[in-house]
Short mmCIF file of C-alpha atoms in Angstrom, two decimals:
data_model
loop_
_atom_site.label_atom_id
_atom_site.label_comp_id
_atom_site.label_asym_id
_atom_site.label_seq_id
_atom_site.Cartn_x
_atom_site.Cartn_y
_atom_site.Cartn_z
CA UNK A 29 21.74 -13.34 11.85
CA UNK A 30 20.87 -11.96 15.32
CA UNK A 31 17.31 -10.73 14.81
CA UNK A 32 14.97 -13.42 16.21
CA UNK A 33 12.33 -13.00 13.48
CA UNK A 34 14.90 -13.14 10.72
CA UNK A 35 16.63 -16.15 12.25
CA UNK A 36 13.28 -17.91 12.69
CA UNK A 37 12.44 -17.35 9.02
CA UNK A 38 15.82 -18.75 7.94
CA UNK A 39 15.41 -21.84 10.16
CA UNK A 40 11.92 -22.40 8.79
CA UNK A 41 13.03 -22.53 5.16
CA UNK A 42 16.16 -24.58 5.86
CA UNK A 43 14.21 -27.18 7.82
CA UNK A 44 11.12 -27.29 5.60
CA UNK A 45 12.84 -27.43 2.23
CA UNK A 46 16.20 -28.90 3.13
CA UNK A 47 18.09 -25.80 2.07
CA UNK A 48 21.70 -25.21 2.94
CA UNK A 49 23.98 -22.21 2.82
CA UNK A 50 26.14 -24.02 0.27
CA UNK A 51 23.15 -24.50 -2.04
CA UNK A 52 22.26 -20.81 -1.82
CA UNK A 53 25.87 -19.76 -2.42
CA UNK A 54 26.22 -22.03 -5.44
CA UNK A 55 22.88 -20.99 -6.92
CA UNK A 56 23.23 -17.22 -6.71
CA UNK A 57 26.93 -17.47 -7.54
CA UNK A 58 26.30 -19.76 -10.47
CA UNK A 59 23.67 -17.41 -11.83
CA UNK A 60 26.15 -14.57 -12.03
CA UNK A 61 27.94 -14.76 -15.31
CA UNK A 62 30.32 -12.49 -17.12
CA UNK A 63 27.49 -10.40 -18.45
CA UNK A 64 25.20 -10.57 -15.40
CA UNK A 65 25.21 -7.87 -12.75
CA UNK A 66 23.13 -9.36 -10.00
CA UNK A 67 21.12 -12.43 -8.99
CA UNK A 68 18.87 -13.29 -6.07
CA UNK A 69 16.64 -16.01 -4.70
CA UNK A 70 13.33 -15.20 -3.04
CA UNK A 71 11.63 -17.91 -0.97
CA UNK A 72 8.08 -17.44 0.30
CA UNK A 73 5.67 -19.42 2.48
CA UNK A 74 2.29 -17.79 2.98
CA UNK A 75 -0.82 -18.79 4.93
CA UNK A 76 -3.89 -16.64 4.38
CA UNK A 77 -7.50 -16.69 5.52
CA UNK A 78 -10.45 -14.67 4.25
CA UNK A 79 -14.01 -14.45 5.44
CA UNK A 80 -16.90 -12.44 4.02
CA UNK A 81 -20.35 -11.84 5.46
CA UNK A 82 -23.41 -10.72 3.52
CA UNK A 83 -27.15 -10.82 4.25
CA UNK A 84 -26.36 -11.74 7.83
CA UNK A 85 -24.48 -14.92 7.06
CA UNK A 86 -20.87 -15.80 6.38
CA UNK A 87 -20.98 -16.71 2.68
CA UNK A 88 -17.31 -17.29 2.02
CA UNK A 89 -14.50 -18.66 4.14
CA UNK A 90 -11.20 -19.58 2.55
CA UNK A 91 -7.85 -20.74 3.82
CA UNK A 92 -4.94 -20.91 1.45
CA UNK A 93 -1.36 -22.04 1.83
CA UNK A 94 1.13 -21.17 -0.88
CA UNK A 95 4.85 -21.58 -1.22
CA UNK A 96 7.44 -21.01 -3.87
CA UNK A 97 10.78 -19.67 -4.94
CA UNK A 98 11.70 -17.05 -7.51
CA UNK A 99 15.12 -16.72 -9.18
CA UNK A 100 16.16 -13.43 -10.73
CA UNK A 101 19.19 -12.67 -12.88
CA UNK A 102 19.82 -9.08 -13.95
CA UNK A 103 22.12 -8.19 -16.85
CA UNK A 104 22.27 -4.53 -17.80
CA UNK A 105 18.67 -3.42 -18.01
CA UNK A 106 17.40 -6.94 -18.72
CA UNK A 107 15.85 -9.15 -16.08
CA UNK A 108 15.49 -12.90 -16.32
CA UNK A 109 13.00 -14.35 -13.86
CA UNK A 110 11.82 -17.90 -13.22
CA UNK A 111 9.76 -19.26 -10.36
CA UNK A 112 8.39 -22.52 -9.06
CA UNK A 113 5.91 -23.59 -6.40
CA UNK A 114 7.86 -26.81 -6.05
CA UNK A 115 10.68 -25.85 -3.70
CA UNK A 116 13.24 -28.58 -4.33
CA UNK A 117 16.93 -28.43 -5.10
CA UNK A 118 16.24 -29.53 -8.67
CA UNK A 119 13.61 -26.84 -9.25
CA UNK A 120 15.79 -24.15 -7.70
CA UNK A 121 18.64 -25.04 -10.05
CA UNK A 122 16.25 -25.19 -13.03
CA UNK A 123 14.88 -21.75 -12.11
CA UNK A 124 18.42 -20.40 -11.93
CA UNK A 125 19.33 -21.76 -15.36
CA UNK A 126 16.09 -20.44 -16.86
CA UNK A 127 16.47 -16.96 -15.38
CA UNK A 128 20.08 -16.87 -16.55
CA UNK A 129 19.08 -17.83 -20.08
CA UNK A 130 16.33 -15.21 -20.16
CA UNK A 131 18.79 -12.54 -19.05
CA UNK A 132 21.07 -13.71 -21.90
CA UNK A 133 23.97 -14.26 -19.54
CA UNK A 134 27.09 -16.12 -20.53
CA UNK A 135 29.19 -18.65 -18.69
CA UNK A 136 28.53 -19.33 -15.05
CA UNK A 137 30.82 -18.00 -12.36
CA UNK A 138 31.74 -19.65 -9.06
CA UNK A 139 29.81 -19.68 -5.78
CA UNK A 140 29.26 -16.43 -3.90
CA UNK A 141 29.85 -16.44 -0.15
CA UNK A 142 26.74 -15.22 1.62
CA UNK A 143 26.36 -14.21 5.22
CA UNK A 144 23.41 -13.62 7.48
CA UNK A 145 22.03 -10.11 7.57
CA UNK A 146 19.75 -8.97 10.38
CA UNK A 147 17.10 -6.37 9.56
CA UNK A 148 17.71 -3.05 11.26
CA UNK A 149 14.01 -2.78 12.16
CA UNK A 150 11.59 -4.87 14.23
CA UNK A 151 8.37 -3.20 13.09
CA UNK A 152 5.79 -5.91 13.74
CA UNK A 153 7.00 -8.36 16.36
CA UNK A 154 3.76 -9.91 17.62
CA UNK A 155 3.17 -12.03 20.71
CA UNK A 156 0.40 -13.94 18.92
CA UNK A 157 0.24 -13.94 15.10
CA UNK A 158 -3.32 -13.15 13.92
CA UNK A 159 -3.40 -16.29 11.76
CA UNK A 160 -3.42 -18.34 14.98
CA UNK A 161 -6.64 -16.82 16.33
CA UNK A 162 -9.50 -19.32 16.32
CA UNK A 163 -11.81 -19.37 13.33
CA UNK A 164 -14.83 -19.01 15.61
CA UNK A 165 -13.51 -15.71 16.97
CA UNK A 166 -13.08 -14.27 13.48
CA UNK A 167 -16.57 -15.31 12.39
CA UNK A 168 -18.03 -13.96 15.65
CA UNK A 169 -16.47 -10.59 14.91
CA UNK A 170 -18.19 -10.38 11.52
CA UNK A 171 -21.53 -11.41 13.01
CA UNK A 172 -21.23 -8.76 15.72
CA UNK A 173 -20.54 -6.11 13.08
CA UNK A 174 -23.65 -7.15 11.16
CA UNK A 175 -25.97 -7.16 14.18
CA UNK A 176 -24.74 -3.94 15.75
CA UNK A 177 -24.63 -2.01 12.47
CA UNK A 178 -28.18 -2.96 11.44
CA UNK A 179 -29.44 -1.69 14.79
CA UNK A 180 -28.00 1.75 14.14
CA UNK A 181 -30.73 2.71 11.69
CA UNK A 182 -33.62 0.86 10.08
CA UNK A 183 -32.53 2.24 6.71
CA UNK A 184 -29.40 0.06 6.80
CA UNK A 185 -30.60 -2.81 4.66
CA UNK A 186 -27.43 -4.81 4.24
CA UNK A 187 -23.97 -5.10 5.70
CA UNK A 188 -21.02 -6.59 3.85
CA UNK A 189 -18.01 -7.29 6.04
CA UNK A 190 -14.76 -8.87 4.91
CA UNK A 191 -11.84 -9.99 7.07
CA UNK A 192 -8.46 -11.03 5.71
CA UNK A 193 -5.55 -12.43 7.72
CA UNK A 194 -2.11 -13.34 6.40
CA UNK A 195 1.11 -14.80 7.78
CA UNK A 196 4.04 -14.69 5.36
CA UNK A 197 7.63 -15.86 5.78
CA UNK A 198 10.28 -14.82 3.28
CA UNK A 199 13.97 -15.57 2.80
CA UNK A 200 16.11 -13.61 0.34
CA UNK A 201 19.67 -14.46 -0.73
CA UNK A 202 21.55 -12.18 -3.10
CA UNK A 203 24.73 -12.40 -5.12
CA UNK A 204 26.10 -9.39 -3.28
CA UNK A 205 26.58 -11.88 -0.44
CA UNK A 206 23.68 -11.64 1.97
CA UNK A 207 20.80 -13.72 3.28
CA UNK A 208 17.94 -12.20 5.26
CA UNK A 209 14.56 -13.45 6.43
CA UNK A 210 11.39 -11.86 7.71
CA UNK A 211 8.01 -12.87 9.13
CA UNK A 212 5.27 -10.52 7.92
CA UNK A 213 1.76 -10.57 9.47
CA UNK A 214 -1.18 -8.67 7.98
CA UNK A 215 -4.80 -8.06 9.01
CA UNK A 216 -7.47 -6.18 7.03
CA UNK A 217 -11.14 -5.49 7.85
CA UNK A 218 -13.53 -3.84 5.39
CA UNK A 219 -17.18 -2.94 6.03
CA UNK A 220 -19.67 -1.76 3.41
CA UNK A 221 -23.19 -0.68 4.39
CA UNK A 222 -26.14 -0.35 2.03
CA UNK A 223 -28.76 2.23 3.02
CA UNK A 224 -32.20 2.51 1.40
CA UNK A 225 -35.01 5.03 1.77
CA UNK A 226 -37.85 4.82 -0.71
CA UNK A 227 -36.26 4.73 -4.15
CA UNK A 228 -32.95 6.07 -2.86
CA UNK A 229 -30.04 3.69 -2.35
CA UNK A 230 -26.49 4.55 -1.29
CA UNK A 231 -23.50 2.76 0.18
CA UNK A 232 -20.60 3.61 2.46
CA UNK A 233 -17.30 1.80 2.99
CA UNK A 234 -14.65 2.01 5.70
CA UNK A 235 -11.96 -0.34 6.92
CA UNK A 236 -8.72 -0.73 8.79
CA UNK A 237 -5.84 -3.01 9.71
CA UNK A 238 -2.09 -3.34 9.54
CA UNK A 239 0.78 -5.62 10.57
CA UNK A 240 -0.80 -6.03 13.97
CA UNK A 241 -2.23 -8.54 16.39
CA UNK A 242 -5.85 -9.55 15.91
CA UNK A 243 -6.81 -7.66 19.06
CA UNK A 244 -6.02 -4.41 17.21
CA UNK A 245 -9.25 -4.85 15.26
CA UNK A 246 -11.40 -4.94 18.40
CA UNK A 247 -9.28 -2.59 20.51
CA UNK A 248 -11.56 0.19 21.75
CA UNK A 249 -14.31 -1.32 19.58
CA UNK A 250 -12.38 -0.22 16.48
CA UNK A 251 -14.37 -2.70 14.33
CA UNK A 252 -17.67 -1.12 15.40
CA UNK A 253 -16.34 2.39 14.89
CA UNK A 254 -15.37 1.51 11.32
CA UNK A 255 -18.76 -0.11 10.70
CA UNK A 256 -20.54 2.94 12.13
CA UNK A 257 -18.52 5.21 9.85
CA UNK A 258 -19.55 3.13 6.82
CA UNK A 259 -23.20 3.27 7.88
CA UNK A 260 -23.13 7.02 8.49
CA UNK A 261 -21.52 7.63 5.10
CA UNK A 262 -24.25 5.63 3.37
CA UNK A 263 -27.02 7.43 5.30
CA UNK A 264 -25.58 10.88 4.60
CA UNK A 265 -25.37 10.17 0.89
CA UNK A 266 -29.09 9.28 0.75
CA UNK A 267 -29.95 12.96 0.76
CA UNK A 268 -26.79 14.38 -0.75
CA UNK A 269 -27.32 17.11 -3.34
CA UNK A 270 -25.80 16.99 -6.80
CA UNK A 271 -22.16 18.02 -6.81
CA UNK A 272 -21.33 21.33 -8.49
CA UNK A 273 -19.23 21.29 -11.64
CA UNK A 274 -16.53 23.72 -12.62
CA UNK A 275 -13.29 25.14 -11.27
CA UNK A 276 -13.46 25.28 -7.48
CA UNK A 277 -11.33 25.58 -4.39
CA UNK A 278 -11.12 22.08 -2.94
CA UNK A 279 -10.18 21.13 0.61
CA UNK A 280 -9.00 17.56 1.14
CA UNK A 281 -9.62 16.12 4.57
CA UNK A 282 -6.88 14.35 6.57
CA UNK A 283 -6.03 10.66 6.27
CA UNK A 284 -7.40 8.53 3.45
CA UNK A 285 -7.62 11.42 0.90
CA UNK A 286 -3.84 10.95 0.78
CA UNK A 287 -4.68 8.25 -1.79
CA UNK A 288 -4.83 11.11 -4.29
CA UNK A 289 -1.22 11.96 -3.38
CA UNK A 290 -0.27 8.29 -3.77
CA UNK A 291 -1.81 7.97 -7.22
CA UNK A 292 -1.25 11.38 -8.73
CA UNK A 293 2.26 12.05 -7.39
CA UNK A 294 3.74 8.94 -5.74
CA UNK A 295 3.65 6.68 -8.80
CA UNK A 296 5.27 9.42 -10.83
CA UNK A 297 8.24 9.34 -8.44
CA UNK A 298 8.97 5.61 -8.83
CA UNK A 299 12.39 4.91 -10.31
CA UNK A 300 11.38 2.86 -13.34
CA UNK A 301 9.13 5.56 -14.79
CA UNK A 302 11.83 8.18 -14.31
CA UNK A 303 14.67 6.05 -15.70
CA UNK A 304 12.59 5.48 -18.82
CA UNK A 305 11.68 9.20 -18.95
CA UNK A 306 7.97 8.39 -18.93
CA UNK A 307 7.10 10.32 -15.77
CA UNK A 308 6.13 13.96 -15.48
CA UNK A 309 8.89 14.20 -12.83
CA UNK A 310 11.71 12.67 -14.94
CA UNK A 311 14.96 14.64 -14.91
CA UNK A 312 13.60 17.27 -12.54
CA UNK A 313 15.60 16.59 -9.34
CA UNK A 314 16.28 19.90 -7.60
CA UNK A 315 13.44 21.68 -9.38
CA UNK A 316 10.43 23.32 -7.77
CA UNK A 317 7.60 20.89 -8.55
CA UNK A 318 5.12 21.83 -5.83
CA UNK A 319 4.07 24.60 -3.49
CA UNK A 320 6.75 25.47 -0.89
CA UNK A 321 4.19 24.30 1.68
CA UNK A 322 4.48 20.70 0.44
CA UNK A 323 6.89 18.12 1.85
CA UNK A 324 6.14 14.55 0.77
CA UNK A 325 7.84 11.44 2.19
CA UNK A 326 7.67 7.68 1.79
CA UNK A 327 8.33 5.85 5.05
CA UNK A 328 8.41 2.06 5.33
CA UNK A 329 9.69 2.12 8.91
CA UNK A 330 6.52 3.07 10.83
CA UNK A 331 5.74 0.27 13.27
CA UNK A 332 2.73 -1.94 12.52
CA UNK A 333 1.62 0.05 9.48
CA UNK A 334 0.14 -1.81 6.52
CA UNK A 335 2.79 -0.51 4.12
CA UNK A 336 5.77 -1.07 6.44
CA UNK A 337 8.41 -3.78 6.07
CA UNK A 338 11.59 -4.66 7.98
CA UNK A 339 13.26 -5.30 4.62
CA UNK A 340 11.88 -4.82 1.14
CA UNK A 341 11.45 -7.75 -1.23
CA UNK A 342 15.06 -7.44 -2.36
CA UNK A 343 16.42 -7.70 1.20
CA UNK A 344 17.15 -3.98 1.60
CA UNK A 345 16.16 -2.35 4.93
CA UNK A 346 13.26 0.00 4.33
CA UNK A 347 13.76 3.68 5.05
CA UNK A 348 12.26 7.14 5.10
CA UNK A 349 12.77 8.89 1.77
CA UNK A 350 12.09 12.58 1.32
CA UNK A 351 10.58 12.86 -2.14
CA UNK A 352 9.56 16.52 -2.19
CA UNK A 353 10.96 18.99 0.35
CA UNK A 354 9.24 22.37 0.60
CA UNK A 355 8.21 22.00 -3.01
CA UNK A 356 11.65 20.90 -4.32
CA UNK A 357 11.96 17.45 -5.89
CA UNK A 358 14.56 15.60 -3.81
CA UNK A 359 14.38 11.93 -4.71
CA UNK A 360 12.80 8.92 -6.36
CA UNK A 361 11.72 5.54 -5.01
CA UNK A 362 14.21 2.86 -6.05
CA UNK A 363 14.67 -0.85 -6.42
CA UNK A 364 18.09 -2.40 -7.13
CA UNK A 365 17.77 -2.38 -10.92
CA UNK A 366 16.71 1.20 -11.40
CA UNK A 367 18.95 2.62 -8.66
CA UNK A 368 21.99 1.01 -10.33
CA UNK A 369 21.07 2.14 -13.82
CA UNK A 370 20.31 5.68 -12.64
CA UNK A 371 23.34 5.89 -10.36
CA UNK A 372 21.15 6.82 -7.41
CA UNK A 373 20.98 5.42 -3.83
CA UNK A 374 18.83 2.45 -2.88
CA UNK A 375 15.76 3.43 -0.88
CA UNK A 376 14.34 0.03 0.15
CA UNK A 377 11.34 0.24 -2.19
CA UNK A 378 11.78 -2.96 -4.22
CA UNK A 379 8.47 -4.78 -3.73
CA UNK A 380 6.65 -7.72 -5.29
CA UNK A 381 3.26 -9.37 -4.86
CA UNK A 382 4.67 -12.88 -4.41
CA UNK A 383 7.44 -15.28 -5.42
CA UNK A 384 5.81 -15.42 -8.86
CA UNK A 385 6.51 -11.74 -9.55
CA UNK A 386 9.61 -9.64 -10.17
CA UNK A 387 10.28 -6.76 -7.75
CA UNK A 388 9.43 -3.23 -8.90
CA UNK A 389 9.98 0.18 -7.31
CA UNK A 390 6.84 0.71 -5.22
CA UNK A 391 5.61 2.91 -2.42
CA UNK A 392 5.31 1.87 1.25
CA UNK A 393 3.55 4.54 3.38
CA UNK A 394 3.41 7.81 1.43
CA UNK A 395 2.20 11.04 2.98
CA UNK A 396 2.55 14.81 3.17
CA UNK A 397 3.99 16.30 6.35
CA UNK A 398 1.87 18.59 8.50
CA UNK A 399 1.89 22.36 8.06
CA UNK A 400 0.99 25.21 10.35
CA UNK A 401 -2.68 25.95 9.60
CA UNK A 402 -5.53 24.91 11.84
CA UNK A 403 -8.04 22.79 9.86
CA UNK A 404 -10.91 25.07 10.87
CA UNK A 405 -9.02 28.08 9.49
CA UNK A 406 -8.60 26.30 6.16
CA UNK A 407 -12.34 25.67 5.93
CA UNK A 408 -13.08 29.22 7.08
CA UNK A 409 -10.90 30.62 4.29
CA UNK A 410 -13.11 29.16 1.53
CA UNK A 411 -16.17 31.13 0.44
CA UNK A 412 -17.45 28.56 -2.06
CA UNK A 413 -15.83 25.20 -2.60
CA UNK A 414 -15.79 21.47 -1.98
CA UNK A 415 -14.62 19.48 1.03
CA UNK A 416 -13.58 15.92 0.08
CA UNK A 417 -13.46 13.60 3.09
CA UNK A 418 -13.23 10.19 1.43
CA UNK A 419 -12.37 8.81 -1.99
CA UNK A 420 -13.25 5.68 -3.91
CA UNK A 421 -11.46 4.72 -7.08
CA UNK A 422 -9.19 6.86 -9.21
CA UNK A 423 -7.13 6.76 -12.39
CA UNK A 424 -3.87 8.49 -13.23
CA UNK A 425 -1.69 8.80 -16.33
CA UNK A 426 1.91 8.56 -15.08
CA UNK A 427 3.32 10.29 -18.15
CA UNK A 428 1.67 13.59 -17.37
CA UNK A 429 0.26 13.08 -13.87
CA UNK A 430 -3.33 13.68 -14.97
CA UNK A 431 -5.88 12.09 -12.66
CA UNK A 432 -9.58 11.52 -12.18
CA UNK A 433 -10.81 10.65 -8.68
CA UNK A 434 -14.30 9.95 -7.39
CA UNK A 435 -15.24 11.26 -3.96
CA UNK A 436 -17.42 8.90 -1.94
CA UNK A 437 -17.93 11.45 0.82
CA UNK A 438 -17.87 15.17 0.03
CA UNK A 439 -19.58 18.36 1.15
CA UNK A 440 -20.15 21.88 -0.04
CA UNK A 441 -18.22 24.66 1.65
CA UNK A 442 -20.37 27.79 1.80
CA UNK A 443 -19.18 31.03 3.38
CA UNK A 444 -16.50 29.26 5.39
CA UNK A 445 -18.71 26.45 6.68
CA UNK A 446 -19.07 22.78 5.70
CA UNK A 447 -22.72 22.45 4.80
CA UNK A 448 -24.57 19.96 2.61
CA UNK A 449 -23.25 16.53 1.52
CA UNK A 450 -22.89 16.16 -2.24
CA UNK A 451 -22.89 13.13 -4.52
CA UNK A 452 -21.24 12.46 -7.85
CA UNK A 453 -18.17 14.65 -7.29
CA UNK A 454 -15.02 13.84 -9.23
CA UNK A 455 -11.70 15.66 -9.07
CA UNK A 456 -9.96 16.13 -12.40
CA UNK A 457 -6.45 17.52 -12.73
CA UNK A 458 -2.73 16.89 -12.86
CA UNK A 459 -0.71 15.83 -9.82
CA UNK A 460 2.18 18.28 -10.36
CA UNK A 461 -0.22 21.15 -11.10
CA UNK A 462 -2.42 20.33 -8.10
CA UNK A 463 0.61 20.36 -5.78
CA UNK A 464 1.59 23.80 -7.05
CA UNK A 465 -1.85 25.09 -6.11
CA UNK A 466 -1.71 23.95 -2.49
CA UNK A 467 -2.19 27.21 -0.60
CA UNK A 468 -2.74 25.97 2.98
CA UNK A 469 -1.53 22.85 4.82
CA UNK A 470 -3.11 21.79 8.09
CA UNK A 471 -1.40 20.79 11.33
CA UNK A 472 -3.51 17.62 11.55
CA UNK A 473 -1.54 14.99 9.61
CA UNK A 474 -3.36 11.69 9.82
CA UNK A 475 -2.45 8.34 8.29
CA UNK A 476 -5.16 6.13 6.84
CA UNK A 477 -6.75 3.36 8.91
CA UNK A 478 -4.77 0.63 7.13
CA UNK A 479 -6.69 -0.68 4.15
CA UNK A 480 -4.84 0.51 1.05
CA UNK A 481 -3.82 -1.82 -1.76
CA UNK A 482 -1.71 -0.56 -4.67
CA UNK A 483 -1.82 -2.02 -8.17
CA UNK A 484 0.99 -1.80 -10.72
CA UNK A 485 1.85 -4.03 -13.68
CA UNK A 486 -0.70 -6.56 -12.47
CA UNK A 487 0.83 -6.78 -8.98
CA UNK A 488 -1.09 -5.83 -5.82
CA UNK A 489 0.70 -4.95 -2.58
CA UNK A 490 -0.37 -3.41 0.76
CA UNK A 491 0.45 0.29 1.19
CA UNK A 492 -0.38 3.21 3.46
CA UNK A 493 -1.24 6.83 2.68
CA UNK A 494 -1.68 10.00 4.69
CA UNK A 495 -2.41 13.68 4.48
CA UNK A 496 -3.14 16.68 6.67
CA UNK A 497 -6.07 18.89 5.69
CA UNK A 498 -4.96 20.86 2.63
CA UNK A 499 -6.48 23.57 0.47
CA UNK A 500 -6.01 23.35 -3.32
CA UNK A 501 -6.98 26.41 -5.34
CA UNK A 502 -8.66 26.08 -8.68
CA UNK A 503 -9.10 22.38 -9.35
CA UNK A 504 -11.63 21.03 -11.83
CA UNK A 505 -14.62 19.34 -10.21
CA UNK A 506 -16.71 17.12 -12.41
CA UNK A 507 -20.16 17.14 -10.88
CA UNK A 508 -23.77 16.75 -11.96
CA UNK A 509 -24.84 20.35 -11.37
CA UNK A 510 -23.49 23.21 -13.47
#
């Protein structure tokens, strides 16, 4: 194991919990029985801090330390999983027996020889982990955001700022004969501003972060820029007009609007949904599923990004997977289980929330590649439509790709110009159909600021999204004005 971060993670677990290579070999080997296909151990030690400021004072400050081990045994399409927050030899062996029983495996086999495996990436090697920054410095940052943001405009009546910092060590040993470790930092800042004018009240939210040093948050006054963006969004929405309703041409702005791509298309390309034939994209490899202007990738290898990992939560190096190439469906996102059952390559997308959860095929950083059009030409091409610059929540039905998304920052496009802000705009449609109606793709690909969290089967994980400016013809807009 030559990678320093990986070696450090392995030393940490061996020294803290008294692990040995022989114990790992016997456990994963013993869990493989005649009817079991695979087994792995996942050790985790996580330190996290969170702070939230409201009404000018820090109201919550938490520090949490968690640790545990999860044992997985896979037999056919069945998964047995057991976990414990008591990392002892006895509990590890009990977890192995329990997972084996759940997977309905038979007699135990012998030990499996495992060897160190160094990650092929070093995506977030930090000189000073953010968890080690003094508490006073983190609280001072939130207070500065509050003071500076309130001074921007007297109509800003409240500022809610939240800072989360995490330092996670993992060690994964698998029955295919490997052991790999990783040290995964994470920082996330979110700012929400409440603006009031008379009886009008609106809010705006922005944020950022990644697997970065704490100084990233204040670099170039990034924290104040994000707070200012939240305040300006809230102020603009005070006098936003009602959104139009009907079938319109919609232009999505670059960056965070890629969350629509994540929800409406990305989830539909995850291996489990396609193996079970419950996705709108199931069995369609090689087919035209989008406009020829669309190329969509998932890339977990971008340095310091929130969704990036040196190895996924099954110990596989993350990669860059082309999902849709010039409109043609090229691939799915895979974990070990679904890749094996589908006979498709691993993509390094097996992810889990913690040691208490089984890995699932999940996205890392998912985005559409840039096209050739200048963003201003895309806007100029629309006589009457909607420009969506920022989204809040959304819902999608994986089986058919149908989605509903709420825009938190949107504008009318009138005679080729972005004009008035609108409120209450929702986009309603189907991911595959929307991609077919992409008629222009901008040359301004932008990734989000680093705040995305993806939910699936009750598990939340950090992810990234991205998009260039794109034009979608004829999408249903649910507004408040006919």
